[in-house]
mmCIF file of C-alpha atoms and ligand atoms in Angstrom:
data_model
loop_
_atom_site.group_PDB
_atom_site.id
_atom_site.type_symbol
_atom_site.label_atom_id
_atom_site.label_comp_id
_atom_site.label_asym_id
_atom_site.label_seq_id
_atom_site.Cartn_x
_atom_site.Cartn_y
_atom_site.Cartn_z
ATOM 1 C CA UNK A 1 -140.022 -101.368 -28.427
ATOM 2 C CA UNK A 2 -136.401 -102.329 -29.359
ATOM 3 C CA UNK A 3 -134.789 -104.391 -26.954
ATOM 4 C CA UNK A 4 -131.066 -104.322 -28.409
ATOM 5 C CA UNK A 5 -129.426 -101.763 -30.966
ATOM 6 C CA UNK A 6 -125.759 -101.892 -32.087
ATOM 7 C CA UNK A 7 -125.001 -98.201 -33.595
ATOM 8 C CA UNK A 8 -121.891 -98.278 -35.819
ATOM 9 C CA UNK A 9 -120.202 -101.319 -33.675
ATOM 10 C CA UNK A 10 -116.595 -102.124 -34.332
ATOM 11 C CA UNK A 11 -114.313 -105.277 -32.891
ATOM 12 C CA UNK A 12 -110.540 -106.366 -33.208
ATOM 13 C CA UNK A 13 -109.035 -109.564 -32.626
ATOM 14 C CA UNK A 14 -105.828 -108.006 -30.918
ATOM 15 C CA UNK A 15 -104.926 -105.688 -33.814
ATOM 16 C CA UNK A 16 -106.683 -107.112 -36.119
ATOM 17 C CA UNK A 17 -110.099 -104.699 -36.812
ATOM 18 C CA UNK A 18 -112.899 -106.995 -38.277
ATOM 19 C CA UNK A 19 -116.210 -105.319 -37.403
ATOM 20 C CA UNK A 20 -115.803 -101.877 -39.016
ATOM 21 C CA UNK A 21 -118.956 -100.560 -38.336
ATOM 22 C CA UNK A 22 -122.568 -103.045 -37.508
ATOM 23 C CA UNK A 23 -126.004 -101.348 -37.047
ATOM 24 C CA UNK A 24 -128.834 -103.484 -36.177
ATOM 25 C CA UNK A 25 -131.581 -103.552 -34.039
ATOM 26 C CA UNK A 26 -133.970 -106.391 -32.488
ATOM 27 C CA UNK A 27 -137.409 -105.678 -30.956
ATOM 28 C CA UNK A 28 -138.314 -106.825 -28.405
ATOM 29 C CA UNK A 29 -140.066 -109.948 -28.795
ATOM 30 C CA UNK A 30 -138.448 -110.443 -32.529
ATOM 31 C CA UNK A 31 -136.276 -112.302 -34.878
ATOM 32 C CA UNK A 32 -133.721 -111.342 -36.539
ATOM 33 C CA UNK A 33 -131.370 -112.929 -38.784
ATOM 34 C CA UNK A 34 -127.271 -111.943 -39.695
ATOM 35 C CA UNK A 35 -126.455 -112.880 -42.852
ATOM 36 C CA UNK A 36 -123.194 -112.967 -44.584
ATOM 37 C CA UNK A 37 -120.539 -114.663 -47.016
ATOM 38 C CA UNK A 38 -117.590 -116.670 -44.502
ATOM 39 C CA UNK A 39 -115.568 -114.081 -42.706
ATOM 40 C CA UNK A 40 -117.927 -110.882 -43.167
ATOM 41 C CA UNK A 41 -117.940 -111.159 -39.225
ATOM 42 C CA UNK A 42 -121.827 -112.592 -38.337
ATOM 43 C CA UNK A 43 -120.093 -114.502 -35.317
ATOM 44 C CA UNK A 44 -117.854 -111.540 -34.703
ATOM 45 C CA UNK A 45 -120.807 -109.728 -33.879
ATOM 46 C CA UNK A 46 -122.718 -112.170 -31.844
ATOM 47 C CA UNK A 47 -119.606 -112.465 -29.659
ATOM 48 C CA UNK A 48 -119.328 -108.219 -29.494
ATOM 49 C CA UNK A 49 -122.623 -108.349 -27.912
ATOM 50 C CA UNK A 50 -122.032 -110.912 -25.286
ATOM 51 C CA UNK A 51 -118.880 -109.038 -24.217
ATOM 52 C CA UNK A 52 -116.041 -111.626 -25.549
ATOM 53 C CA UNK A 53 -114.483 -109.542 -27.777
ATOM 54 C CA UNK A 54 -112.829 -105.900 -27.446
ATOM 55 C CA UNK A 55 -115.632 -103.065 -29.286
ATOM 56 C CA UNK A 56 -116.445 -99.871 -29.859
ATOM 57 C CA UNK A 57 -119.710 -97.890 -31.076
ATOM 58 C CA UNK A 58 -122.817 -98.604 -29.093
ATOM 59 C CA UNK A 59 -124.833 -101.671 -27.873
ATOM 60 C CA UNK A 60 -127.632 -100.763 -26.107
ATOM 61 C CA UNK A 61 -129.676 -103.578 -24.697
ATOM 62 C CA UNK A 62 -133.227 -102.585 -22.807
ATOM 63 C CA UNK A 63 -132.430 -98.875 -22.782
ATOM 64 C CA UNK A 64 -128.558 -99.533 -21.388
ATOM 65 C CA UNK A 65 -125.563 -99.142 -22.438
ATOM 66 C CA UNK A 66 -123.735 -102.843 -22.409
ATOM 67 C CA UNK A 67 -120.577 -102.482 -24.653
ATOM 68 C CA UNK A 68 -117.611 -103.039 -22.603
ATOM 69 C CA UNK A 69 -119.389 -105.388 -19.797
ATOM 70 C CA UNK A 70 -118.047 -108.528 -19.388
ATOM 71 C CA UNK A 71 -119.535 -111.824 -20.512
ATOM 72 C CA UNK A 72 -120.649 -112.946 -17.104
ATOM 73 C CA UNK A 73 -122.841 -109.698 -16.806
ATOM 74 C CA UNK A 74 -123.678 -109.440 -19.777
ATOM 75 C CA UNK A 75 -125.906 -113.116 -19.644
ATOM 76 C CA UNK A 76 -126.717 -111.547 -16.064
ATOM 77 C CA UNK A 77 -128.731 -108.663 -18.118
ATOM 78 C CA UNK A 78 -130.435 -111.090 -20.175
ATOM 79 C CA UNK A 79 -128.676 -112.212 -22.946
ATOM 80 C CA UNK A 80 -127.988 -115.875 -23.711
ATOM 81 C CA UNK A 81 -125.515 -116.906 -26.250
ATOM 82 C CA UNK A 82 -125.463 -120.373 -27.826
ATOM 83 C CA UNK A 83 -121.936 -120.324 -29.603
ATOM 84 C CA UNK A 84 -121.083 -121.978 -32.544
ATOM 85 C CA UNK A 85 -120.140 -125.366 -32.283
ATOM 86 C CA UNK A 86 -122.644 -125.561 -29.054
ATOM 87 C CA UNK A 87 -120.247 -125.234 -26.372
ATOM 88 C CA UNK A 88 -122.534 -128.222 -24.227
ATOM 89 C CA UNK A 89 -120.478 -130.016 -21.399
ATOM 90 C CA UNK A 90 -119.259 -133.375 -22.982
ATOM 91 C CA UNK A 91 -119.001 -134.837 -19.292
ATOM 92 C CA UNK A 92 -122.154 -133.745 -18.129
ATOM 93 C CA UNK A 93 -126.008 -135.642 -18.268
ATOM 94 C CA UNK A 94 -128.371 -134.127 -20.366
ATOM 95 C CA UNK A 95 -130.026 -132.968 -17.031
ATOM 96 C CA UNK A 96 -126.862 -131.158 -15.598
ATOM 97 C CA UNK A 97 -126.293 -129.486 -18.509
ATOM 98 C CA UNK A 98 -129.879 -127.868 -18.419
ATOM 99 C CA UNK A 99 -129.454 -127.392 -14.686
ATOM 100 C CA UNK A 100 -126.122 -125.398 -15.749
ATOM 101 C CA UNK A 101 -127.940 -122.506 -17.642
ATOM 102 C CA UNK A 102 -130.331 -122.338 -14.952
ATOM 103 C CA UNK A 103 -127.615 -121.157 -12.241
ATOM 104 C CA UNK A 104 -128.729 -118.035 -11.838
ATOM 105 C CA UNK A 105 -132.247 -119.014 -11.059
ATOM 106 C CA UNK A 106 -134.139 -119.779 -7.742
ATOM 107 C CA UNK A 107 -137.413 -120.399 -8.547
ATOM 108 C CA UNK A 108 -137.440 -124.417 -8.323
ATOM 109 C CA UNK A 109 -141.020 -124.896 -9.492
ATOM 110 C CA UNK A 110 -140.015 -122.804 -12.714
ATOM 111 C CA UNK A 111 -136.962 -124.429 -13.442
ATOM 112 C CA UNK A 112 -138.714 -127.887 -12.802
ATOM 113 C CA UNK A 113 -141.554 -126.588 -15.464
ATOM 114 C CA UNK A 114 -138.946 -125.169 -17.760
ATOM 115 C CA UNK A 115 -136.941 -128.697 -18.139
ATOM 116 C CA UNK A 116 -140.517 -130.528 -18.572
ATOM 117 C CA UNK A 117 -141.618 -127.983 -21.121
ATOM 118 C CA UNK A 118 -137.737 -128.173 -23.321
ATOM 119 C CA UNK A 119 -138.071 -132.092 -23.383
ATOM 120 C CA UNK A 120 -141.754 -131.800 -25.011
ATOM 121 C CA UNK A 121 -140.250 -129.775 -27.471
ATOM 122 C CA UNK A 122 -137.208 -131.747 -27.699
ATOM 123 C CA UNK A 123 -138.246 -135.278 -27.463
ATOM 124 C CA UNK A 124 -134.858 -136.190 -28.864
ATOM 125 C CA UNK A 125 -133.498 -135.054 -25.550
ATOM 126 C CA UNK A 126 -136.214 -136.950 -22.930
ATOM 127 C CA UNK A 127 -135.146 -139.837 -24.326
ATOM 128 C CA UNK A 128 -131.429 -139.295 -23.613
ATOM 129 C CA UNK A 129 -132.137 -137.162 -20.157
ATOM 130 C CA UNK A 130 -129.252 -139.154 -18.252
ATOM 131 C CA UNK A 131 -127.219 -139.182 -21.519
ATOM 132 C CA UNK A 132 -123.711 -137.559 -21.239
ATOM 133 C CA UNK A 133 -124.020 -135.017 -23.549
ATOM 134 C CA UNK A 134 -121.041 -136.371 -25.378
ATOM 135 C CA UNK A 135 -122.859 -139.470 -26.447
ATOM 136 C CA UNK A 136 -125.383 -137.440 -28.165
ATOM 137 C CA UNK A 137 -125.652 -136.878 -31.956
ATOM 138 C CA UNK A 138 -124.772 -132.972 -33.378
ATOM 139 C CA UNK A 139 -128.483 -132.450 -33.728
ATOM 140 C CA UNK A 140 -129.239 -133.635 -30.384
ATOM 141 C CA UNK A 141 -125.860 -131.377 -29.314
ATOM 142 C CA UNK A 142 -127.663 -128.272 -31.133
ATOM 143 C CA UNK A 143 -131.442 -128.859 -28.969
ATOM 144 C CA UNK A 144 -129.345 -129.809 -25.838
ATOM 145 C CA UNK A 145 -127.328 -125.784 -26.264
ATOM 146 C CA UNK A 146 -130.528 -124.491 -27.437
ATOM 147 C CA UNK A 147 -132.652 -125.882 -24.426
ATOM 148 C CA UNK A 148 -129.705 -124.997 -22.020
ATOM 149 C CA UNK A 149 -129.344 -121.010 -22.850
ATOM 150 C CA UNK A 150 -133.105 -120.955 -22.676
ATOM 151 C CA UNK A 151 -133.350 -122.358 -18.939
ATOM 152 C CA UNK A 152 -131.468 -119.230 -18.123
ATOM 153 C CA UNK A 153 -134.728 -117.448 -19.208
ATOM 154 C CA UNK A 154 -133.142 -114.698 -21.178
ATOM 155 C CA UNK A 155 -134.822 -112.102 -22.509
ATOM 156 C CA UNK A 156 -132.748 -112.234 -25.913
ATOM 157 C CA UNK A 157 -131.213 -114.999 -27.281
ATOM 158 C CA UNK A 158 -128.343 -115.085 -29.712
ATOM 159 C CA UNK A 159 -127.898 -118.189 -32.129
ATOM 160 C CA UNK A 160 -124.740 -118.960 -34.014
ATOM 161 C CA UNK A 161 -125.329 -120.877 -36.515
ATOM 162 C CA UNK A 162 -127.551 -123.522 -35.145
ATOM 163 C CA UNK A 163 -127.750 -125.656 -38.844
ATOM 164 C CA UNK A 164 -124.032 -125.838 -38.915
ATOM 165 C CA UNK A 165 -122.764 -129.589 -39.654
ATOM 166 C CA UNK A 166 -125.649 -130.811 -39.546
ATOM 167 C CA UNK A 167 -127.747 -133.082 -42.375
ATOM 168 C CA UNK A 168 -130.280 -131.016 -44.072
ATOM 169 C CA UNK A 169 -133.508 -132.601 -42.216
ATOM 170 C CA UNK A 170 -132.124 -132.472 -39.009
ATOM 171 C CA UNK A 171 -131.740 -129.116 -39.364
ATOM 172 C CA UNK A 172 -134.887 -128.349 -40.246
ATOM 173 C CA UNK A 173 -136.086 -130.393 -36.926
ATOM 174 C CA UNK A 174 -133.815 -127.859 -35.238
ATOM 175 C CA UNK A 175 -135.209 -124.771 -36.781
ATOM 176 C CA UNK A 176 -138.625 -125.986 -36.555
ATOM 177 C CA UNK A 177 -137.976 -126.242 -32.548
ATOM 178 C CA UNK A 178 -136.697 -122.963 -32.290
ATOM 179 C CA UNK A 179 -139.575 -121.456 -34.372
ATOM 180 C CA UNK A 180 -141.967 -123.214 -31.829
ATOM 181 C CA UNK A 181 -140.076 -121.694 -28.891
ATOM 182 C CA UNK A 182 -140.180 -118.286 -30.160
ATOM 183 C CA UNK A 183 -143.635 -117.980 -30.699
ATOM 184 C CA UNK A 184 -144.199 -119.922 -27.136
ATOM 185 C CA UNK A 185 -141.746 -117.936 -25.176
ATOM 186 C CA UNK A 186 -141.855 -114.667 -26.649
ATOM 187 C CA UNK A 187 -137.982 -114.328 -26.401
ATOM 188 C CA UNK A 188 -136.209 -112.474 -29.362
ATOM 189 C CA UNK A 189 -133.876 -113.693 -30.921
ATOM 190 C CA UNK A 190 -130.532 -112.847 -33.367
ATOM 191 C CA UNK A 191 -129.969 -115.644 -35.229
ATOM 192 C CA UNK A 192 -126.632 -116.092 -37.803
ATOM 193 C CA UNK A 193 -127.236 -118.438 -40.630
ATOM 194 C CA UNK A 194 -125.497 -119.321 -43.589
ATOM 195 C CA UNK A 195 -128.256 -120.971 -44.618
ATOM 196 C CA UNK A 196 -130.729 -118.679 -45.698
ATOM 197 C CA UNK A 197 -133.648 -120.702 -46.431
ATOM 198 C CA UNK A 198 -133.373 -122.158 -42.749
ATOM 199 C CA UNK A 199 -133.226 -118.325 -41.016
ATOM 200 C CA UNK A 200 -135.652 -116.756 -43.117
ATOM 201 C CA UNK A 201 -138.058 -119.280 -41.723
ATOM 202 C CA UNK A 202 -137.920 -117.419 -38.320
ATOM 203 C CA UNK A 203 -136.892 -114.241 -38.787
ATOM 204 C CA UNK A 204 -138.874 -111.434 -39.239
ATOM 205 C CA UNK A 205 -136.151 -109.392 -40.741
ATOM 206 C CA UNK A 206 -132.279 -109.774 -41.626
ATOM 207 C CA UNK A 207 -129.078 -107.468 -42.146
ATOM 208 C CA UNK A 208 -126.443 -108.651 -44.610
ATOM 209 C CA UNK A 209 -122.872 -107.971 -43.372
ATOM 210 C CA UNK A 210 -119.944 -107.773 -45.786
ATOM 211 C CA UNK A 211 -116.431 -107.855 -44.603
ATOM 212 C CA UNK A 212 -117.560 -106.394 -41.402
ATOM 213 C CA UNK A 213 -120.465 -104.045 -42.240
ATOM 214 C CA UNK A 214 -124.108 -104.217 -42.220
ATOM 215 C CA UNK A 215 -125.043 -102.950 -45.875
ATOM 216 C CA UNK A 216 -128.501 -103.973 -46.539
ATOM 217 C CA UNK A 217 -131.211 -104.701 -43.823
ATOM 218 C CA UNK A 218 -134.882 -105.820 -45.285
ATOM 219 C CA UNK A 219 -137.583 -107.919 -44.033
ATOM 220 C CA UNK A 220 -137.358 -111.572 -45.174
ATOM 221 C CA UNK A 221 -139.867 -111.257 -47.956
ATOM 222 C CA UNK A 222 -137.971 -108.137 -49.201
ATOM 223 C CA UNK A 223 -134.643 -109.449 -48.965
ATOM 224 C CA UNK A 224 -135.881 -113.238 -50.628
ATOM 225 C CA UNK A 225 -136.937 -111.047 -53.900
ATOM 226 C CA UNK A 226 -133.243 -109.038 -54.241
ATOM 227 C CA UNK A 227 -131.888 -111.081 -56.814
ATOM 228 C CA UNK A 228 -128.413 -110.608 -55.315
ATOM 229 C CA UNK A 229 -129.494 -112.372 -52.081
ATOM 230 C CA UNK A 230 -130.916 -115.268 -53.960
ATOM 231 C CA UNK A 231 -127.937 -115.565 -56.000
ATOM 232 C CA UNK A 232 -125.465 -115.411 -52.636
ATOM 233 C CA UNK A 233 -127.957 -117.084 -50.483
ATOM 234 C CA UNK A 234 -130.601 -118.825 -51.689
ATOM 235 C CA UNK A 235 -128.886 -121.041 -53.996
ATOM 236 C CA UNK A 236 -129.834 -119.267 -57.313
HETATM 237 P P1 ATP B 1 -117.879 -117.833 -40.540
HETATM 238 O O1 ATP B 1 -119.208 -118.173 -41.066
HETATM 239 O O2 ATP B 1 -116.757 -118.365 -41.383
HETATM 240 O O3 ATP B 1 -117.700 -118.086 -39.065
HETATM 241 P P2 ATP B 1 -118.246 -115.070 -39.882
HETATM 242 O O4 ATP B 1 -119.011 -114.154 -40.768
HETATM 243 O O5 ATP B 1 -118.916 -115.572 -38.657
HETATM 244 O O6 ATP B 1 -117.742 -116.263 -40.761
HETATM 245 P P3 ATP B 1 -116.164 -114.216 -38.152
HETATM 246 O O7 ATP B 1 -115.971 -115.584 -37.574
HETATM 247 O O8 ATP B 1 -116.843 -113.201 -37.338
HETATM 248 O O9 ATP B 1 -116.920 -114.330 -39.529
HETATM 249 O O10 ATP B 1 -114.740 -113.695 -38.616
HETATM 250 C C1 ATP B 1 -114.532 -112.390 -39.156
HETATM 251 C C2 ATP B 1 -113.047 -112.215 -39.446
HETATM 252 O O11 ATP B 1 -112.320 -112.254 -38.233
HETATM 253 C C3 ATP B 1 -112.448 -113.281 -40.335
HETATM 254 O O12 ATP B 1 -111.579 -112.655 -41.236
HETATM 255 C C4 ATP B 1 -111.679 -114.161 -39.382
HETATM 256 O O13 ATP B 1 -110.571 -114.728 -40.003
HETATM 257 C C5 ATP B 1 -111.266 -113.191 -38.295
HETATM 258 N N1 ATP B 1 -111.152 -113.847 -36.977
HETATM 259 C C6 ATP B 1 -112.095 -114.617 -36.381
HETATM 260 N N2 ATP B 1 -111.695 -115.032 -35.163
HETATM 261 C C7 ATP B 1 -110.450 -114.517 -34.978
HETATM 262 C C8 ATP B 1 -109.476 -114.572 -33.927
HETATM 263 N N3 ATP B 1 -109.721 -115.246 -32.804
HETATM 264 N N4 ATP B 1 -108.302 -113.916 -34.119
HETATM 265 C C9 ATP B 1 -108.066 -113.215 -35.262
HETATM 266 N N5 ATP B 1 -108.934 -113.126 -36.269
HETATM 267 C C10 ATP B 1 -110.101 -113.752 -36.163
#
């Protein structure tokens, strides 16, 4: 079943029109990955989903239509959005900050189990639990916004750029994290990446935007043997 589709999806910045027309679609349950040079709009598109920037076309998430919702209910529906740069609450324990993405929540014994389960798969994080988040390092920062949008138990999650800034094997720790929590979890997830090695390690399949279209969607194995792909994104 697909759980989101964006048909022809536009956005402006004021305007400015950067998204001139993004089709994609995650199921439900999968991985998918946006890829793209700097400006073709990846985190444009992330934040026309969530409701944060002005669209048109259609997003339809679980058999709704979403575009024009705002942020708030959008996350209500299900979607959780881990921004670039994290977006974690410098003043704020490790704890609190988990507690934050759990708001909407009542079920204590869940949350309780949730938190447990994140700082098994994050033992970066158990370490630091009473930790301002400020105090920890950028990879710790990127498993601390990770673990937080999933204590919202969302449904689909949407990951900007979770290697950014960050030295090559602590990114990998990162992605291998996230890999472990999709397969345990069962959420899908829309993942931009500039680094294609690091994506196509989750993702089951991946659109290529350029200057703010989608013009070539494949699975990873497809899109790894396009030699233009390896030449953009794969180093060669
Ligand atoms: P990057 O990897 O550099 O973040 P991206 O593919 O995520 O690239 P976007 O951040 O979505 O690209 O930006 C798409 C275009 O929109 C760029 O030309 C950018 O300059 C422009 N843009 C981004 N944010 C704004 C804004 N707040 N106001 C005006 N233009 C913006």
């Amino acid at each position: 079943m697909t759980l989101l589709e964006l048909t022809d999806v536009t956005a402006s910045y004021g305007p400015v029109q950067v998204l001139e027309g993004v089709s994609l679609s995650v199921p439900d349950g999968g991985a998918v990955g946006i890829l793209g040079a700097n400006g073709a709009g990846k985190t444009t598109t992330l934040r026309a989903i969530s409701g944060v920037v002005r669209t048109g076309g259609r997003i339809v998430f679980d058999g709704q239509d979403i575009r024009g919702l705002r942020p708030d209910q959008v996350a209500s529906r299900g979607i959780a959005h881990v921004p670039e740069g994290r977006g974690t609450l410098p003043n704020l324990t490790v704890r609190e900050n988990l507690m934050v993405g759990a708001y909407l929540r009542k079920d204590r014994k869940g949350i309780s189990a949730d938190v447990d389960y994140l700082l098994d798969l994050f033992p970066n994080l158990k370490a630091r639990i009473s930790s301002n988040a400020s105090a920890l390092s950028g990879g710790e920062q990127q498993m601390l916004a990770v673990g937080r949008a999933f204590m919202a138990r969302p449904r689909l999650l949407l990951l900007d750029e979770p290697s950014l800034g960050l030295a090559p094997s602590t990114a990998k720790n990162v992605y291998e994290a996230i890999r472990r929590l999709r397969i345990e979890s069962g959420i899908a997830m829309l993942v931009v990446e500039q680094n294609a090695n690091l994506a196509f390690g989750i993702v089951d399949t991946a659109t290529v935007l350029e200057v703010g279209r989608s013009v070539l969607t494949g699975t990873s194995a497809e899109l790894k043997g396009r030699d233009e792909i390896r030449r953009a994104y794969l180093g060669g």
